[in-house]
Amino acid sequence: MSQERITGVLTDWLRAEIVEADTGRNAPLSKHEQRRAELFKPVNDPLNQHASKLHGHHRRIKLLMEQMDLATIMQTEDSTAKLSFYSMMFISGNYRSQCMIEAETEDEYKELRYSRPVGIDLAEVVVKTLGQKSSIVLEDPDARLAKLSGQINRVNYLNKAMHEDVHAALAGSEVRQIDAHLTPSEVFQNAQQMWASLAVAEIMVAASFRDDDFALVPFYQPASITDQTELIYPF
């Protein structure tokens, strides 16, 4: 599978998700004034919907990895799609947070959010990840799964820690878990890079369990997990 094809599929998915996020059941999460204000609230504020959503998504991935071993996930269509779906949604969600913090008005937010599908050079991440992870598919299944499992758990933990420290920094509390010299926008960009790299790795490993046929790698649609009706095969 070419890097251009993978980049194109991910780009199209993320572009469609932006529209869905602003018009579907999760549209309230795109209200600029309210959501931006939540970034400045403590992460444990019960009214902080941004933090609540963050912890909810973190628990979903943690629970999936605890309930099923990765070999079963990779051999089950729905679970394979669910795993990559979480990564893709975190790419988009971190870009939304980046736009929220960079824009001071609703109009600025919309202009920034719709100007591009993601806040990083996605093609660069794809190329880099394909180079780094190419050896994974040559390893035996156990080694392949162990490496991917470690990456999933690490990225899921780091994303939570990074967001918690953004809330702490903006609320005037001590930043403990990440580089305090990074701006919130830079943190959200780093998070997008982490999840994008993970998404590519998940796609590669999923294909390796399907005779290296990327056309058989399942995806969820770019919509709320509640609204999923059928799997798609974008490659």
PDB file of C-alpha atoms in Angstrom:
ATOM      1  CA  MET A   1       0.000   0.000   0.000  1.00  0.00           C
ATOM      2  CA  SER A   2       1.469   3.358  -1.042  1.00  0.00           C
ATOM      3  CA  GLN A   3       2.010   6.197   1.398  1.00  0.00           C
ATOM      4  CA  GLU A   4      -0.097   8.427  -0.863  1.00  0.00           C
ATOM      5  CA  ARG A   5      -3.060   6.057  -0.657  1.00  0.00           C
ATOM      6  CA  ILE A   6      -2.905   5.789   3.125  1.00  0.00           C
ATOM      7  CA  THR A   7      -2.533   9.549   3.499  1.00  0.00           C
ATOM      8  CA  GLY A   8      -5.457  10.115   1.129  1.00  0.00           C
ATOM      9  CA  VAL A   9      -7.773   7.745   2.995  1.00  0.00           C
ATOM     10  CA  LEU A  10      -6.937   9.262   6.378  1.00  0.00           C
ATOM     11  CA  THR A  11      -7.281  12.806   5.019  1.00  0.00           C
ATOM     12  CA  ASP A  12     -10.695  12.117   3.473  1.00  0.00           C
ATOM     13  CA  TRP A  13     -11.895  10.448   6.684  1.00  0.00           C
ATOM     14  CA  LEU A  14     -10.764  13.348   8.861  1.00  0.00           C
ATOM     15  CA  ARG A  15     -12.268  15.934   6.527  1.00  0.00           C
ATOM     16  CA  ALA A  16     -15.638  14.153   6.641  1.00  0.00           C
ATOM     17  CA  GLU A  17     -15.441  13.815  10.429  1.00  0.00           C
ATOM     18  CA  ILE A  18     -15.077  17.578  10.846  1.00  0.00           C
ATOM     19  CA  VAL A  19     -18.396  18.138   9.069  1.00  0.00           C
ATOM     20  CA  GLU A  20     -20.059  15.335  11.027  1.00  0.00           C
ATOM     21  CA  ALA A  21     -18.700  16.624  14.337  1.00  0.00           C
ATOM     22  CA  ASP A  22     -20.183  20.067  13.733  1.00  0.00           C
ATOM     23  CA  THR A  23     -23.585  18.848  12.542  1.00  0.00           C
ATOM     24  CA  GLY A  24     -24.208  15.440  14.157  1.00  0.00           C
ATOM     25  CA  ARG A  25     -25.061  14.397  17.696  1.00  0.00           C
ATOM     26  CA  ASN A  26     -21.731  15.772  18.979  1.00  0.00           C
ATOM     27  CA  ALA A  27     -22.279  19.261  17.549  1.00  0.00           C
ATOM     28  CA  PRO A  28     -22.470  20.809  21.063  1.00  0.00           C
ATOM     29  CA  LEU A  29     -18.796  19.941  21.480  1.00  0.00           C
ATOM     30  CA  SER A  30     -18.000  22.412  18.710  1.00  0.00           C
ATOM     31  CA  LYS A  31     -19.493  25.455  20.456  1.00  0.00           C
ATOM     32  CA  HIS A  32     -16.403  27.608  20.542  1.00  0.00           C
ATOM     33  CA  GLU A  33     -17.007  29.915  23.500  1.00  0.00           C
ATOM     34  CA  GLN A  34     -18.138  27.161  25.853  1.00  0.00           C
ATOM     35  CA  ARG A  35     -15.606  24.546  24.804  1.00  0.00           C
ATOM     36  CA  ARG A  36     -12.682  26.986  24.831  1.00  0.00           C
ATOM     37  CA  ALA A  37     -13.617  28.098  28.347  1.00  0.00           C
ATOM     38  CA  GLU A  38     -13.539  24.470  29.480  1.00  0.00           C
ATOM     39  CA  LEU A  39      -9.872  24.202  28.515  1.00  0.00           C
ATOM     40  CA  PHE A  40      -9.161  26.765  31.237  1.00  0.00           C
ATOM     41  CA  LYS A  41     -11.033  24.797  33.921  1.00  0.00           C
ATOM     42  CA  PRO A  42      -9.432  22.204  36.225  1.00  0.00           C
ATOM     43  CA  VAL A  43      -9.583  18.707  34.795  1.00  0.00           C
ATOM     44  CA  ASN A  44     -11.575  17.460  37.809  1.00  0.00           C
ATOM     45  CA  ASP A  45     -14.286  20.113  37.472  1.00  0.00           C
ATOM     46  CA  PRO A  46     -17.558  18.131  37.203  1.00  0.00           C
ATOM     47  CA  LEU A  47     -18.875  20.683  34.686  1.00  0.00           C
ATOM     48  CA  ASN A  48     -15.831  20.353  32.436  1.00  0.00           C
ATOM     49  CA  GLN A  49     -17.311  18.441  29.510  1.00  0.00           C
ATOM     50  CA  HIS A  50     -14.032  18.489  27.577  1.00  0.00           C
ATOM     51  CA  ALA A  51     -12.249  16.674  30.404  1.00  0.00           C
ATOM     52  CA  SER A  52     -15.171  14.307  30.900  1.00  0.00           C
ATOM     53  CA  LYS A  53     -15.106  13.350  27.219  1.00  0.00           C
ATOM     54  CA  LEU A  54     -11.328  12.898  27.371  1.00  0.00           C
ATOM     55  CA  HIS A  55     -11.526  10.479  30.287  1.00  0.00           C
ATOM     56  CA  GLY A  56     -14.441   8.625  28.713  1.00  0.00           C
ATOM     57  CA  HIS A  57     -12.518   7.938  25.497  1.00  0.00           C
ATOM     58  CA  HIS A  58      -9.430   6.963  27.477  1.00  0.00           C
ATOM     59  CA  ARG A  59     -11.462   4.400  29.433  1.00  0.00           C
ATOM     60  CA  ARG A  60     -12.983   2.978  26.252  1.00  0.00           C
ATOM     61  CA  ILE A  61      -9.601   2.088  24.818  1.00  0.00           C
ATOM     62  CA  LYS A  62      -8.356   0.788  28.171  1.00  0.00           C
ATOM     63  CA  LEU A  63     -11.469  -1.369  28.568  1.00  0.00           C
ATOM     64  CA  LEU A  64     -11.238  -2.758  25.031  1.00  0.00           C
ATOM     65  CA  MET A  65      -7.628  -3.770  25.600  1.00  0.00           C
ATOM     66  CA  GLU A  66      -8.524  -5.374  28.932  1.00  0.00           C
ATOM     67  CA  GLN A  67     -11.572  -7.235  27.658  1.00  0.00           C
ATOM     68  CA  MET A  68      -9.997  -8.719  24.534  1.00  0.00           C
ATOM     69  CA  ASP A  69      -6.464  -9.750  23.671  1.00  0.00           C
ATOM     70  CA  LEU A  70      -5.061  -7.897  20.670  1.00  0.00           C
ATOM     71  CA  ALA A  71      -4.894 -11.061  18.559  1.00  0.00           C
ATOM     72  CA  THR A  72      -8.667 -11.458  18.904  1.00  0.00           C
ATOM     73  CA  ILE A  73      -9.203  -7.779  18.187  1.00  0.00           C
ATOM     74  CA  MET A  74      -7.141  -7.982  15.006  1.00  0.00           C
ATOM     75  CA  GLN A  75      -9.047 -11.037  13.803  1.00  0.00           C
ATOM     76  CA  THR A  76     -12.491  -9.574  14.504  1.00  0.00           C
ATOM     77  CA  GLU A  77     -13.818  -7.077  11.975  1.00  0.00           C
ATOM     78  CA  ASP A  78     -15.800  -4.901  14.365  1.00  0.00           C
ATOM     79  CA  SER A  79     -13.061  -4.729  16.999  1.00  0.00           C
ATOM     80  CA  THR A  80     -10.342  -3.994  14.438  1.00  0.00           C
ATOM     81  CA  ALA A  81     -12.434  -1.118  13.106  1.00  0.00           C
ATOM     82  CA  LYS A  82     -13.184   0.114  16.617  1.00  0.00           C
ATOM     83  CA  LEU A  83      -9.501   0.274  17.525  1.00  0.00           C
ATOM     84  CA  SER A  84      -8.534   2.394  14.516  1.00  0.00           C
ATOM     85  CA  PHE A  85     -11.704   4.473  14.999  1.00  0.00           C
ATOM     86  CA  TYR A  86     -10.550   5.554  18.441  1.00  0.00           C
ATOM     87  CA  SER A  87      -7.182   6.631  17.042  1.00  0.00           C
ATOM     88  CA  MET A  88      -8.795   8.561  14.203  1.00  0.00           C
ATOM     89  CA  MET A  89     -11.230  10.296  16.538  1.00  0.00           C
ATOM     90  CA  PHE A  90      -8.381  11.347  18.802  1.00  0.00           C
ATOM     91  CA  ILE A  91      -6.562  12.869  15.823  1.00  0.00           C
ATOM     92  CA  SER A  92      -9.648  14.886  14.978  1.00  0.00           C
ATOM     93  CA  GLY A  93     -10.441  15.711  18.600  1.00  0.00           C
ATOM     94  CA  ASN A  94      -6.960  17.034  19.262  1.00  0.00           C
ATOM     95  CA  TYR A  95      -7.159  19.152  16.122  1.00  0.00           C
ATOM     96  CA  ARG A  96     -10.474  20.560  17.349  1.00  0.00           C
ATOM     97  CA  SER A  97      -8.812  21.422  20.689  1.00  0.00           C
ATOM     98  CA  GLN A  98      -5.940  23.054  18.800  1.00  0.00           C
ATOM     99  CA  CYS A  99      -8.406  25.170  16.825  1.00  0.00           C
ATOM    100  CA  MET A 100     -10.328  26.039  20.000  1.00  0.00           C
ATOM    101  CA  ILE A 101      -7.253  27.359  21.777  1.00  0.00           C
ATOM    102  CA  GLU A 102      -5.834  29.202  18.751  1.00  0.00           C
ATOM    103  CA  ALA A 103      -9.104  30.924  17.781  1.00  0.00           C
ATOM    104  CA  GLU A 104     -10.549  33.669  19.934  1.00  0.00           C
ATOM    105  CA  THR A 105     -13.925  33.871  18.191  1.00  0.00           C
ATOM    106  CA  GLU A 106     -16.437  31.487  16.677  1.00  0.00           C
ATOM    107  CA  ASP A 107     -15.700  32.763  13.175  1.00  0.00           C
ATOM    108  CA  GLU A 108     -11.959  32.326  13.658  1.00  0.00           C
ATOM    109  CA  TYR A 109     -12.559  28.813  14.954  1.00  0.00           C
ATOM    110  CA  LYS A 110     -14.631  27.791  11.941  1.00  0.00           C
ATOM    111  CA  GLU A 111     -12.179  29.323   9.486  1.00  0.00           C
ATOM    112  CA  LEU A 112      -9.276  27.474  11.087  1.00  0.00           C
ATOM    113  CA  ARG A 113     -11.144  24.204  11.596  1.00  0.00           C
ATOM    114  CA  TYR A 114     -12.275  23.979   7.977  1.00  0.00           C
ATOM    115  CA  SER A 115      -9.091  25.300   6.381  1.00  0.00           C
ATOM    116  CA  ARG A 116      -7.477  21.857   6.587  1.00  0.00           C
ATOM    117  CA  PRO A 117      -8.437  18.423   7.936  1.00  0.00           C
ATOM    118  CA  VAL A 118      -5.695  18.195  10.550  1.00  0.00           C
ATOM    119  CA  GLY A 119      -3.175  20.421  12.300  1.00  0.00           C
ATOM    120  CA  ILE A 120      -0.056  18.465  11.336  1.00  0.00           C
ATOM    121  CA  ASP A 121       1.720  17.290   8.198  1.00  0.00           C
ATOM    122  CA  LEU A 122      -0.133  14.003   7.935  1.00  0.00           C
ATOM    123  CA  ALA A 123       1.822  12.807   4.899  1.00  0.00           C
ATOM    124  CA  GLU A 124       5.074  13.250   6.815  1.00  0.00           C
ATOM    125  CA  VAL A 125       3.760  11.198   9.740  1.00  0.00           C
ATOM    126  CA  VAL A 126       2.589   8.444   7.383  1.00  0.00           C
ATOM    127  CA  VAL A 127       5.951   8.241   5.617  1.00  0.00           C
ATOM    128  CA  LYS A 128       7.860   8.213   8.912  1.00  0.00           C
ATOM    129  CA  THR A 129       5.614   5.584  10.468  1.00  0.00           C
ATOM    130  CA  LEU A 130       5.736   3.313   7.428  1.00  0.00           C
ATOM    131  CA  GLY A 131       9.520   3.409   7.645  1.00  0.00           C
ATOM    132  CA  GLN A 132       9.624   2.790  11.376  1.00  0.00           C
ATOM    133  CA  LYS A 133       6.967   0.085  11.459  1.00  0.00           C
ATOM    134  CA  SER A 134       7.829  -1.787   8.274  1.00  0.00           C
ATOM    135  CA  SER A 135       9.721  -4.409  10.278  1.00  0.00           C
ATOM    136  CA  ILE A 136       6.658  -5.164  12.417  1.00  0.00           C
ATOM    137  CA  VAL A 137       4.851  -7.098   9.697  1.00  0.00           C
ATOM    138  CA  LEU A 138       7.927  -9.260   9.127  1.00  0.00           C
ATOM    139  CA  GLU A 139       7.927 -10.465  12.723  1.00  0.00           C
ATOM    140  CA  ASP A 140       5.954 -13.377  14.119  1.00  0.00           C
ATOM    141  CA  PRO A 141       2.377 -12.554  15.197  1.00  0.00           C
ATOM    142  CA  ASP A 142       3.152 -12.517  18.932  1.00  0.00           C
ATOM    143  CA  ALA A 143       5.976  -9.989  18.544  1.00  0.00           C
ATOM    144  CA  ARG A 144       3.869  -7.934  16.156  1.00  0.00           C
ATOM    145  CA  LEU A 145       1.000  -7.762  18.631  1.00  0.00           C
ATOM    146  CA  ALA A 146       3.224  -7.104  21.641  1.00  0.00           C
ATOM    147  CA  LYS A 147       4.775  -4.052  19.979  1.00  0.00           C
ATOM    148  CA  LEU A 148       1.442  -2.652  18.863  1.00  0.00           C
ATOM    149  CA  SER A 149      -0.176  -3.320  22.232  1.00  0.00           C
ATOM    150  CA  GLY A 150       2.593  -1.419  23.982  1.00  0.00           C
ATOM    151  CA  GLN A 151       2.174   1.515  21.612  1.00  0.00           C
ATOM    152  CA  ILE A 152      -1.605   1.634  22.092  1.00  0.00           C
ATOM    153  CA  ASN A 153      -1.380   1.675  25.876  1.00  0.00           C
ATOM    154  CA  ARG A 154       1.464   4.206  25.863  1.00  0.00           C
ATOM    155  CA  VAL A 155      -0.281   6.647  23.517  1.00  0.00           C
ATOM    156  CA  ASN A 156      -3.574   6.322  25.393  1.00  0.00           C
ATOM    157  CA  TYR A 157      -1.845   7.149  28.689  1.00  0.00           C
ATOM    158  CA  LEU A 158       0.243   9.996  27.258  1.00  0.00           C
ATOM    159  CA  ASN A 159      -2.744  11.645  25.592  1.00  0.00           C
ATOM    160  CA  LYS A 160      -4.613  11.721  28.902  1.00  0.00           C
ATOM    161  CA  ALA A 161      -1.586  13.098  30.740  1.00  0.00           C
ATOM    162  CA  MET A 162      -0.955  15.760  28.103  1.00  0.00           C
ATOM    163  CA  HIS A 163      -4.529  17.020  28.222  1.00  0.00           C
ATOM    164  CA  GLU A 164      -4.580  17.029  32.003  1.00  0.00           C
ATOM    165  CA  ASP A 165      -1.470  19.202  32.037  1.00  0.00           C
ATOM    166  CA  VAL A 166      -2.950  21.599  29.481  1.00  0.00           C
ATOM    167  CA  HIS A 167      -5.931  22.051  31.799  1.00  0.00           C
ATOM    168  CA  ALA A 168      -3.588  22.503  34.748  1.00  0.00           C
ATOM    169  CA  ALA A 169      -1.437  25.068  32.940  1.00  0.00           C
ATOM    170  CA  LEU A 170      -4.387  27.105  31.686  1.00  0.00           C
ATOM    171  CA  ALA A 171      -6.055  26.962  35.103  1.00  0.00           C
ATOM    172  CA  GLY A 172      -2.859  28.207  36.754  1.00  0.00           C
ATOM    173  CA  SER A 173      -1.849  24.937  38.380  1.00  0.00           C
ATOM    174  CA  GLU A 174       1.434  23.029  38.232  1.00  0.00           C
ATOM    175  CA  VAL A 175       2.270  21.107  35.069  1.00  0.00           C
ATOM    176  CA  ARG A 176       3.723  17.754  36.112  1.00  0.00           C
ATOM    177  CA  GLN A 177       3.660  15.227  33.306  1.00  0.00           C
ATOM    178  CA  ILE A 178       4.752  16.949  30.098  1.00  0.00           C
ATOM    179  CA  ASP A 179       7.170  19.629  28.941  1.00  0.00           C
ATOM    180  CA  ALA A 180       5.977  22.822  30.614  1.00  0.00           C
ATOM    181  CA  HIS A 181       7.624  24.881  27.868  1.00  0.00           C
ATOM    182  CA  LEU A 182       5.209  23.634  25.206  1.00  0.00           C
ATOM    183  CA  THR A 183       2.208  25.788  24.356  1.00  0.00           C
ATOM    184  CA  PRO A 184      -1.220  24.119  24.508  1.00  0.00           C
ATOM    185  CA  SER A 185      -1.368  24.283  20.715  1.00  0.00           C
ATOM    186  CA  GLU A 186       1.959  22.442  20.460  1.00  0.00           C
ATOM    187  CA  VAL A 187       0.740  19.810  22.912  1.00  0.00           C
ATOM    188  CA  PHE A 188      -2.357  19.186  20.806  1.00  0.00           C
ATOM    189  CA  GLN A 189      -0.213  18.934  17.670  1.00  0.00           C
ATOM    190  CA  ASN A 190       2.082  16.416  19.344  1.00  0.00           C
ATOM    191  CA  ALA A 191      -0.974  14.413  20.368  1.00  0.00           C
ATOM    192  CA  GLN A 192      -2.210  14.397  16.758  1.00  0.00           C
ATOM    193  CA  GLN A 193       1.155  13.056  15.625  1.00  0.00           C
ATOM    194  CA  MET A 194       1.049  10.283  18.234  1.00  0.00           C
ATOM    195  CA  TRP A 195      -2.422   9.132  17.264  1.00  0.00           C
ATOM    196  CA  ALA A 196      -1.744   9.408  13.529  1.00  0.00           C
ATOM    197  CA  SER A 197       1.351   7.243  13.870  1.00  0.00           C
ATOM    198  CA  LEU A 198      -0.636   4.745  15.925  1.00  0.00           C
ATOM    199  CA  ALA A 199      -3.458   4.675  13.372  1.00  0.00           C
ATOM    200  CA  VAL A 200      -1.009   3.839  10.583  1.00  0.00           C
ATOM    201  CA  ALA A 201       0.582   1.105  12.698  1.00  0.00           C
ATOM    202  CA  GLU A 202      -2.844  -0.366  13.452  1.00  0.00           C
ATOM    203  CA  ILE A 203      -3.716  -0.379   9.756  1.00  0.00           C
ATOM    204  CA  MET A 204      -0.436  -2.102   8.877  1.00  0.00           C
ATOM    205  CA  VAL A 205      -0.861  -4.805  11.509  1.00  0.00           C
ATOM    206  CA  ALA A 206      -4.527  -5.303  10.604  1.00  0.00           C
ATOM    207  CA  ALA A 207      -3.503  -5.839   6.965  1.00  0.00           C
ATOM    208  CA  SER A 208      -0.790  -8.290   8.033  1.00  0.00           C
ATOM    209  CA  PHE A 209      -3.494 -10.456   9.614  1.00  0.00           C
ATOM    210  CA  ARG A 210      -5.422 -10.362   6.326  1.00  0.00           C
ATOM    211  CA  ASP A 211      -2.717 -11.670   3.997  1.00  0.00           C
ATOM    212  CA  ASP A 212      -1.378  -8.129   3.561  1.00  0.00           C
ATOM    213  CA  ASP A 213      -4.543  -7.143   1.710  1.00  0.00           C
ATOM    214  CA  PHE A 214      -5.300  -3.563   2.785  1.00  0.00           C
ATOM    215  CA  ALA A 215      -8.634  -3.744   0.957  1.00  0.00           C
ATOM    216  CA  LEU A 216      -9.794  -6.093   3.722  1.00  0.00           C
ATOM    217  CA  VAL A 217      -8.937  -3.683   6.567  1.00  0.00           C
ATOM    218  CA  PRO A 218     -12.221  -2.492   8.116  1.00  0.00           C
ATOM    219  CA  PHE A 219     -12.961   1.039   9.278  1.00  0.00           C
ATOM    220  CA  TYR A 220     -15.819   2.658  11.100  1.00  0.00           C
ATOM    221  CA  GLN A 221     -17.491   5.577   9.366  1.00  0.00           C
ATOM    222  CA  PRO A 222     -16.454   9.146  10.333  1.00  0.00           C
ATOM    223  CA  ALA A 223     -19.413   9.542  12.686  1.00  0.00           C
ATOM    224  CA  SER A 224     -20.265   9.089  16.348  1.00  0.00           C
ATOM    225  CA  ILE A 225     -19.741   5.547  17.577  1.00  0.00           C
ATOM    226  CA  THR A 226     -23.430   5.550  18.516  1.00  0.00           C
ATOM    227  CA  ASP A 227     -24.410   6.088  14.878  1.00  0.00           C
ATOM    228  CA  GLN A 228     -22.303   3.340  13.308  1.00  0.00           C
ATOM    229  CA  THR A 229     -24.419   1.171  11.006  1.00  0.00           C
ATOM    230  CA  GLU A 230     -21.936  -0.712   8.862  1.00  0.00           C
ATOM    231  CA  LEU A 231     -18.238  -1.173   8.346  1.00  0.00           C
ATOM    232  CA  ILE A 232     -16.447   0.468   5.428  1.00  0.00           C
ATOM    233  CA  TYR A 233     -13.342  -0.688   3.583  1.00  0.00           C
ATOM    234  CA  PRO A 234     -11.677   2.545   2.389  1.00  0.00           C
ATOM    235  CA  PHE A 235      -8.455   0.979   1.094  1.00  0.00           C
TER     236      PHE A 235
END
